[in-house]
């Protein structure tokens, strides 16, 4: 019988993973060993009817393959795999899997054991010092209880790790923040699939009666190319609902359709792209005017990205360009700098301008702000700025999103306190002329380099005329 193929085994995977382990070992010297678990899919209503499995990204980064109910033990650059081959009963339902020895070879493991051997191996390493083996807690509390049982000590949620677990999390952040060539190649692939998927969405819009038809066309491309959505796609005429997950609205001429959808490659690496296009293929004058303001902010931010730049500076640049544009359109009143200082732009741009991208669409946000915020920095209390997810100097090799937007969110614009506070700074009558602009976001994935940046999703048109022309095609 032919052995089933390994999912996503690249020829040089073992070398890539060994290099990652070395980089981690160089940074993390706080404990004798590290154990990382892949996790397992939760059941929907009974054990055999499960949600799709997605391995923990920390496991995937160092183990490369999406093995379920597996753990790796790292000591320096040494890797031991703990994973059970499927039983005959499991094979009956799910088909055969590669042998453990083949998997061990593909990921460059130095040894491979049954999963049940992990506890004894950990105990032997720990001796009387439970803190000599570090881990990252899984998000699912049931799985954390299992981690705690094997480590013989409590395991906190990933964002709250203390002691050696916190030191490990910081070392993982430093390692995963700067992408290696394999990661960049995988994200390029995810980005290429995403670009093709968005094009399919634009091309079908004139025949689509409802949002869901555009979603189906986009996700068909993603699945056909062996990927999955990296997050729940947003395909909506109600663009002011920032993470809208409904798809049942009819598409009418005059609507803007906001599409935030990204592919996750079979290797687990993600992309995250937003375009906003007119259902009819023609922007109205008001839609076009605001689109160009958002695009100016997007372009200005990308032009400023380079190694070492403070990401909060990029966010405030987006705020400044948006404020300038909204003053020119007569929606805001005053000096743009003053409007940004008092957060008036956040009435229309309440979120941060982007985040880290990697194996997770919001990379490493299971660790809270440990990845997004430089040590010692805390979230701002300011309106808008408090939602900034990334506030650190950006090193070369990091990938970030740039995603400014303009939204008319009733919960913000009709809030009595905010209306009073910004009463003189908004021309409400003029704003009413823009009621056909519910939400516009433009989002690309950008690799930061020593001298500037590279937009990995640049093949997808972004200029208003080019986007509209694709919809009309
Ligand atoms: N797709 C989620 C985000 O843009 O952050
Ligand atoms: Mn994003
Ligand atoms: Mn997005």
CSV table of C-alpha atoms in Angstrom, one decimal, residues 94-453:
chain,number,residue,atom,x,y,z
A,94,UNK,CA,-10.3,8.7,8.8
A,95,UNK,CA,-8.1,6.7,6.6
A,96,UNK,CA,-4.4,5.8,7.1
A,97,UNK,CA,-1.8,8.3,8.2
A,98,UNK,CA,1.9,8.3,7.5
A,99,UNK,CA,4.0,6.3,9.9
A,100,UNK,CA,5.5,8.1,12.9
A,101,UNK,CA,9.0,7.4,11.6
A,102,UNK,CA,8.2,9.2,8.3
A,103,UNK,CA,6.8,12.2,10.1
A,104,UNK,CA,9.8,12.3,12.4
A,105,UNK,CA,12.1,12.3,9.4
A,106,UNK,CA,10.1,15.1,7.6
A,107,UNK,CA,10.4,17.4,10.5
A,108,UNK,CA,13.9,16.4,11.5
A,109,UNK,CA,13.1,14.9,14.9
A,110,UNK,CA,16.0,13.3,16.8
A,111,UNK,CA,13.6,10.8,18.3
A,112,UNK,CA,9.9,9.9,18.2
A,113,UNK,CA,7.7,8.3,20.8
A,114,UNK,CA,4.1,7.4,21.6
A,115,UNK,CA,2.2,10.3,23.1
A,116,UNK,CA,1.7,8.4,26.3
A,117,UNK,CA,5.5,8.5,26.9
A,118,UNK,CA,5.5,12.2,27.2
A,119,UNK,CA,4.6,12.3,30.9
A,120,UNK,CA,7.4,10.0,32.0
A,121,UNK,CA,9.9,11.9,29.8
A,122,UNK,CA,8.9,15.2,31.3
A,123,UNK,CA,9.1,13.8,34.9
A,124,UNK,CA,12.5,12.4,34.2
A,125,UNK,CA,13.7,15.8,33.0
A,126,UNK,CA,12.1,17.8,35.8
A,127,UNK,CA,13.4,15.9,38.7
A,128,UNK,CA,12.3,18.0,41.6
A,129,UNK,CA,12.1,21.2,39.6
A,130,UNK,CA,8.7,21.5,37.8
A,131,UNK,CA,9.8,24.9,36.4
A,132,UNK,CA,12.6,23.3,34.4
A,133,UNK,CA,10.2,22.5,31.6
A,134,UNK,CA,8.5,25.5,30.0
A,135,UNK,CA,5.4,25.7,27.8
A,136,UNK,CA,2.8,28.0,26.3
A,137,UNK,CA,-0.7,27.4,27.5
A,138,UNK,CA,-3.2,26.4,24.9
A,139,UNK,CA,-6.3,28.6,24.5
A,140,UNK,CA,-8.8,25.8,25.3
A,141,UNK,CA,-9.1,25.4,29.1
A,142,UNK,CA,-9.7,21.6,28.8
A,143,UNK,CA,-6.5,21.2,26.9
A,144,UNK,CA,-4.6,23.4,29.5
A,145,UNK,CA,-5.8,21.0,32.2
A,146,UNK,CA,-4.2,18.2,30.2
A,147,UNK,CA,-1.0,20.2,29.9
A,148,UNK,CA,-1.0,20.8,33.6
A,149,UNK,CA,-1.5,17.2,34.4
A,150,UNK,CA,1.5,16.2,32.3
A,151,UNK,CA,3.8,19.0,33.6
A,152,UNK,CA,2.6,18.5,37.2
A,153,UNK,CA,2.0,22.2,37.8
A,154,UNK,CA,-0.6,24.8,36.8
A,155,UNK,CA,-0.6,26.1,33.3
A,156,UNK,CA,-2.0,29.6,32.7
A,157,UNK,CA,-3.8,30.9,29.6
A,158,UNK,CA,-1.3,31.9,27.0
A,159,UNK,CA,-1.5,35.6,27.7
A,160,UNK,CA,-0.9,35.2,31.4
A,161,UNK,CA,2.1,32.8,31.5
A,162,UNK,CA,4.5,33.6,34.4
A,163,UNK,CA,8.0,32.6,35.3
A,164,UNK,CA,9.7,30.4,32.7
A,165,UNK,CA,6.5,30.3,30.6
A,166,UNK,CA,6.7,34.1,30.3
A,167,UNK,CA,10.4,34.0,29.4
A,168,UNK,CA,9.6,31.3,26.8
A,169,UNK,CA,6.7,33.4,25.4
A,170,UNK,CA,9.1,36.4,25.0
A,171,UNK,CA,11.7,34.3,23.3
A,172,UNK,CA,9.1,32.9,20.9
A,173,UNK,CA,7.9,36.4,20.1
A,174,UNK,CA,11.4,37.5,19.3
A,175,UNK,CA,11.9,34.5,17.1
A,176,UNK,CA,8.5,34.6,15.3
A,177,UNK,CA,8.5,38.4,14.8
A,178,UNK,CA,11.2,38.3,12.1
A,179,UNK,CA,10.1,35.9,9.3
A,180,UNK,CA,12.6,33.5,7.7
A,181,UNK,CA,12.7,32.8,3.9
A,182,UNK,CA,10.3,29.8,4.3
A,183,UNK,CA,7.7,31.8,6.2
A,184,UNK,CA,7.9,34.6,3.6
A,185,UNK,CA,7.5,32.2,0.8
A,186,UNK,CA,4.5,30.6,2.4
A,187,UNK,CA,2.9,34.0,3.1
A,188,UNK,CA,3.6,35.0,-0.5
A,189,UNK,CA,1.7,31.9,-1.6
A,190,UNK,CA,-1.2,32.7,0.8
A,191,UNK,CA,-1.2,36.3,-0.5
A,192,UNK,CA,-1.3,35.1,-4.2
A,193,UNK,CA,-4.3,32.8,-3.4
A,194,UNK,CA,-6.0,35.7,-1.7
A,195,UNK,CA,-5.5,38.1,-4.6
A,196,UNK,CA,-7.0,35.5,-7.0
A,197,UNK,CA,-9.9,35.0,-4.6
A,198,UNK,CA,-10.7,38.8,-4.3
A,199,UNK,CA,-10.6,39.1,-8.1
A,200,UNK,CA,-13.1,36.3,-8.4
A,201,UNK,CA,-15.3,38.2,-5.9
A,202,UNK,CA,-15.1,41.4,-7.9
A,203,UNK,CA,-15.8,39.6,-11.1
A,204,UNK,CA,-18.9,37.8,-9.8
A,205,UNK,CA,-20.5,40.9,-8.1
A,206,UNK,CA,-22.6,42.0,-11.1
A,207,UNK,CA,-24.3,38.6,-11.2
A,208,UNK,CA,-24.6,38.2,-7.4
A,209,UNK,CA,-27.9,38.8,-5.8
A,210,UNK,CA,-26.7,38.6,-2.2
A,211,UNK,CA,-23.5,38.9,-0.2
A,212,UNK,CA,-23.2,35.2,0.3
A,213,UNK,CA,-22.8,34.6,-3.5
A,214,UNK,CA,-19.7,36.8,-3.5
A,215,UNK,CA,-18.4,35.0,-0.4
A,216,UNK,CA,-18.9,31.7,-2.1
A,217,UNK,CA,-16.9,32.7,-5.1
A,218,UNK,CA,-14.1,34.0,-3.0
A,219,UNK,CA,-13.9,31.0,-0.7
A,220,UNK,CA,-14.3,28.6,-3.7
A,221,UNK,CA,-10.9,29.9,-5.0
A,222,UNK,CA,-9.4,29.6,-1.6
A,223,UNK,CA,-10.5,25.9,-1.2
A,224,UNK,CA,-9.7,25.0,-4.8
A,225,UNK,CA,-6.1,26.1,-4.3
A,226,UNK,CA,-5.7,23.9,-1.2
A,227,UNK,CA,-6.0,26.6,1.3
A,228,UNK,CA,-8.7,27.6,3.9
A,229,UNK,CA,-10.0,31.0,5.0
A,230,UNK,CA,-7.5,32.4,7.6
A,231,UNK,CA,-10.4,33.9,9.5
A,232,UNK,CA,-14.2,34.3,9.0
A,233,UNK,CA,-14.5,36.2,5.8
A,234,UNK,CA,-16.3,39.6,5.9
A,235,UNK,CA,-18.4,40.2,2.8
A,236,UNK,CA,-20.8,42.9,3.6
A,237,UNK,CA,-22.6,46.0,2.4
A,238,UNK,CA,-22.7,47.0,6.2
A,239,UNK,CA,-19.1,47.9,6.2
A,240,UNK,CA,-19.5,49.9,9.4
A,241,UNK,CA,-19.8,46.6,11.3
A,242,UNK,CA,-16.1,46.0,11.6
A,243,UNK,CA,-16.1,42.2,11.8
A,244,UNK,CA,-19.5,41.6,10.2
A,245,UNK,CA,-20.2,37.8,9.9
A,246,UNK,CA,-23.6,37.9,8.2
A,247,UNK,CA,-23.9,37.4,4.5
A,248,UNK,CA,-27.7,37.6,3.8
A,249,UNK,CA,-28.1,41.2,2.6
A,250,UNK,CA,-29.2,41.7,-1.0
A,251,UNK,CA,-26.7,43.6,-3.2
A,252,UNK,CA,-28.2,46.7,-4.7
A,253,UNK,CA,-26.9,49.3,-7.1
A,254,UNK,CA,-25.5,52.1,-4.9
A,255,UNK,CA,-24.2,49.8,-2.2
A,256,UNK,CA,-20.5,49.5,-1.5
A,257,UNK,CA,-19.3,46.0,-0.7
A,258,UNK,CA,-16.6,45.6,1.8
A,259,UNK,CA,-14.7,42.3,1.5
A,260,UNK,CA,-12.1,41.4,4.1
A,261,UNK,CA,-11.0,37.8,3.3
A,262,UNK,CA,-7.7,36.0,3.4
A,263,UNK,CA,-6.3,32.6,2.6
A,264,UNK,CA,-4.4,30.4,5.0
A,265,UNK,CA,-2.0,28.1,3.1
A,266,UNK,CA,-1.9,24.4,3.9
A,267,UNK,CA,1.3,25.2,5.9
A,268,UNK,CA,-0.8,27.4,8.2
A,269,UNK,CA,0.7,30.8,7.0
A,270,UNK,CA,-1.9,33.5,6.6
A,271,UNK,CA,-2.9,36.6,4.6
A,272,UNK,CA,-5.4,39.3,5.3
A,273,UNK,CA,-6.7,41.6,2.6
A,274,UNK,CA,-9.6,44.1,2.3
A,275,UNK,CA,-11.0,45.8,-0.7
A,276,UNK,CA,-14.2,47.8,-1.0
A,277,UNK,CA,-16.0,48.1,-4.3
A,278,UNK,CA,-19.2,49.5,-5.7
A,279,UNK,CA,-21.8,46.8,-6.5
A,280,UNK,CA,-22.7,48.6,-9.7
A,281,UNK,CA,-19.2,49.0,-10.8
A,282,UNK,CA,-19.4,52.8,-10.4
A,283,UNK,CA,-18.5,54.7,-7.2
A,284,UNK,CA,-20.9,57.6,-6.5
A,285,UNK,CA,-19.1,61.0,-6.1
A,286,UNK,CA,-19.3,60.8,-2.3
A,287,UNK,CA,-18.1,57.2,-2.2
A,288,UNK,CA,-15.2,58.0,-4.5
A,289,UNK,CA,-14.2,61.0,-2.5
A,290,UNK,CA,-14.0,59.1,0.8
A,291,UNK,CA,-12.4,56.1,-1.0
A,292,UNK,CA,-9.6,58.3,-2.2
A,293,UNK,CA,-9.0,59.7,1.3
A,294,UNK,CA,-8.7,56.2,2.8
A,295,UNK,CA,-6.4,55.2,-0.1
A,296,UNK,CA,-4.2,58.3,0.5
A,297,UNK,CA,-3.8,57.2,4.2
A,298,UNK,CA,-3.0,53.6,3.0
A,299,UNK,CA,-0.4,54.8,0.6
A,300,UNK,CA,1.2,57.3,3.0
A,301,UNK,CA,1.6,54.6,5.7
A,302,UNK,CA,3.2,52.1,3.3
A,303,UNK,CA,5.6,54.8,2.0
A,304,UNK,CA,6.8,55.3,5.6
A,305,UNK,CA,7.3,51.6,6.5
A,306,UNK,CA,10.9,50.6,6.9
A,307,UNK,CA,13.0,48.7,9.5
A,308,UNK,CA,13.0,50.4,12.9
A,309,UNK,CA,9.9,52.6,12.3
A,310,UNK,CA,7.6,52.9,15.3
A,311,UNK,CA,4.2,51.4,14.3
A,312,UNK,CA,2.3,53.9,16.4
A,313,UNK,CA,3.8,56.6,14.2
A,314,UNK,CA,2.4,54.8,11.2
A,315,UNK,CA,-1.0,54.7,12.9
A,316,UNK,CA,-0.9,58.4,13.7
A,317,UNK,CA,0.1,59.2,10.1
A,318,UNK,CA,-3.0,57.4,8.9
A,319,UNK,CA,-5.1,59.4,11.4
A,320,UNK,CA,-3.5,62.7,10.1
A,321,UNK,CA,-4.1,61.9,6.4
A,322,UNK,CA,-7.7,60.9,7.2
A,323,UNK,CA,-8.2,64.1,9.2
A,324,UNK,CA,-6.8,66.2,6.4
A,325,UNK,CA,-9.0,64.5,3.8
A,326,UNK,CA,-12.1,64.8,6.0
A,327,UNK,CA,-11.4,68.5,6.5
A,328,UNK,CA,-11.1,69.0,2.8
A,329,UNK,CA,-14.4,67.2,2.3
A,330,UNK,CA,-16.0,69.5,4.9
A,331,UNK,CA,-16.9,66.6,7.2
A,332,UNK,CA,-14.4,67.7,10.0
A,333,UNK,CA,-13.6,71.3,11.0
A,334,UNK,CA,-10.4,72.6,12.3
A,335,UNK,CA,-6.6,71.9,12.0
A,336,UNK,CA,-5.9,68.2,11.2
A,337,UNK,CA,-3.2,68.0,13.9
A,338,UNK,CA,-5.6,69.4,16.5
A,339,UNK,CA,-8.3,67.0,15.4
A,340,UNK,CA,-5.9,64.0,15.7
A,341,UNK,CA,-4.8,65.3,19.1
A,342,UNK,CA,-8.3,65.2,20.4
A,343,UNK,CA,-9.1,61.9,18.6
A,344,UNK,CA,-11.9,63.4,16.4
A,345,UNK,CA,-10.7,61.3,13.5
A,346,UNK,CA,-11.5,58.2,15.6
A,347,UNK,CA,-15.2,59.0,15.2
A,348,UNK,CA,-14.7,57.5,11.7
A,349,UNK,CA,-11.6,55.4,12.2
A,350,UNK,CA,-11.9,53.8,15.6
A,351,UNK,CA,-9.5,50.9,15.1
A,352,UNK,CA,-5.7,50.6,14.8
A,353,UNK,CA,-4.1,50.8,11.4
A,354,UNK,CA,-3.0,47.2,11.5
A,355,UNK,CA,-1.3,44.3,13.2
A,356,UNK,CA,1.4,41.6,12.8
A,357,UNK,CA,0.7,38.8,10.3
A,358,UNK,CA,2.2,35.3,10.3
A,359,UNK,CA,0.9,31.9,11.2
A,360,UNK,CA,-2.0,33.7,12.9
A,361,UNK,CA,-3.9,36.4,11.1
A,362,UNK,CA,-3.3,38.6,14.2
A,363,UNK,CA,0.0,37.0,14.8
A,364,UNK,CA,0.7,35.8,18.3
A,365,UNK,CA,-2.3,37.6,19.8
A,366,UNK,CA,-3.0,34.5,21.9
A,367,UNK,CA,-0.1,36.0,24.0
A,368,UNK,CA,-2.1,39.2,24.6
A,369,UNK,CA,0.0,42.3,23.9
A,370,UNK,CA,3.3,40.5,24.5
A,371,UNK,CA,4.0,40.4,20.7
A,372,UNK,CA,2.3,43.6,19.6
A,373,UNK,CA,3.6,45.9,22.4
A,374,UNK,CA,7.3,46.5,23.2
A,375,UNK,CA,8.1,45.6,26.8
A,376,UNK,CA,6.9,48.2,29.2
A,377,UNK,CA,4.3,49.7,26.9
A,378,UNK,CA,0.7,49.6,27.7
A,379,UNK,CA,-2.5,50.2,25.7
A,380,UNK,CA,-3.6,53.9,25.5
A,381,UNK,CA,-6.8,55.0,27.2
A,382,UNK,CA,-7.5,57.3,24.3
A,383,UNK,CA,-10.5,56.8,22.0
A,384,UNK,CA,-9.3,55.0,19.0
A,385,UNK,CA,-5.6,54.6,20.0
A,386,UNK,CA,-6.7,52.1,22.7
A,387,UNK,CA,-7.5,49.7,19.8
A,388,UNK,CA,-4.0,49.9,18.4
A,389,UNK,CA,-2.7,46.3,18.4
A,390,UNK,CA,0.8,47.0,17.4
A,391,UNK,CA,3.1,49.5,19.2
A,392,UNK,CA,6.8,48.6,18.8
A,393,UNK,CA,9.6,49.4,16.4
A,394,UNK,CA,9.2,47.1,13.4
A,395,UNK,CA,12.2,45.0,12.5
A,396,UNK,CA,13.2,44.1,8.9
A,397,UNK,CA,11.5,40.7,8.1
A,398,UNK,CA,8.3,41.4,10.0
A,399,UNK,CA,5.1,41.4,8.1
A,400,UNK,CA,2.3,43.8,9.0
A,401,UNK,CA,-1.0,44.8,7.7
A,402,UNK,CA,-1.9,48.4,6.7
A,403,UNK,CA,-5.6,48.8,6.9
A,404,UNK,CA,-7.0,52.3,7.4
A,405,UNK,CA,-10.7,52.8,7.1
A,406,UNK,CA,-13.7,55.2,7.3
A,407,UNK,CA,-16.9,54.0,8.9
A,408,UNK,CA,-20.2,55.5,10.0
A,409,UNK,CA,-20.9,53.5,13.1
A,410,UNK,CA,-24.3,54.5,14.6
A,411,UNK,CA,-23.1,53.4,18.1
A,412,UNK,CA,-20.3,56.0,17.9
A,413,UNK,CA,-21.9,58.8,15.9
A,414,UNK,CA,-25.2,58.7,17.8
A,415,UNK,CA,-23.5,58.5,21.2
A,416,UNK,CA,-24.7,61.6,23.2
A,417,UNK,CA,-21.4,62.2,25.0
A,418,UNK,CA,-19.3,61.9,21.8
A,419,UNK,CA,-21.7,64.1,19.9
A,420,UNK,CA,-21.4,66.8,22.7
A,421,UNK,CA,-17.6,66.5,22.9
A,422,UNK,CA,-17.1,66.8,19.1
A,423,UNK,CA,-20.1,69.0,18.4
A,424,UNK,CA,-18.2,71.9,16.9
A,425,UNK,CA,-15.7,69.7,15.0
A,426,UNK,CA,-18.1,67.8,12.8
A,427,UNK,CA,-20.3,69.3,10.2
A,428,UNK,CA,-23.3,67.0,10.7
A,429,UNK,CA,-25.2,68.4,7.8
A,430,UNK,CA,-22.3,67.9,5.4
A,431,UNK,CA,-21.8,64.4,6.9
A,432,UNK,CA,-25.4,63.5,6.0
A,433,UNK,CA,-24.6,64.0,2.4
A,434,UNK,CA,-22.2,61.0,2.7
A,435,UNK,CA,-24.8,58.5,3.9
A,436,UNK,CA,-24.1,56.1,1.1
A,437,UNK,CA,-20.6,55.6,2.6
A,438,UNK,CA,-21.2,53.1,5.4
A,439,UNK,CA,-17.8,51.6,5.6
A,440,UNK,CA,-14.6,51.6,3.5
A,441,UNK,CA,-11.4,49.7,4.5
A,442,UNK,CA,-8.4,49.1,2.3
A,443,UNK,CA,-5.9,46.5,3.6
A,444,UNK,CA,-2.7,45.0,2.3
A,445,UNK,CA,0.0,42.8,3.7
A,446,UNK,CA,3.4,44.4,3.8
A,447,UNK,CA,6.9,42.9,4.4
A,448,UNK,CA,9.2,45.4,6.2
A,449,UNK,CA,12.7,45.6,4.8
A,450,UNK,CA,15.9,47.4,5.8
A,451,UNK,CA,15.3,50.1,3.2
A,452,UNK,CA,11.5,50.2,2.9
A,453,UNK,CA,8.8,47.6,2.3
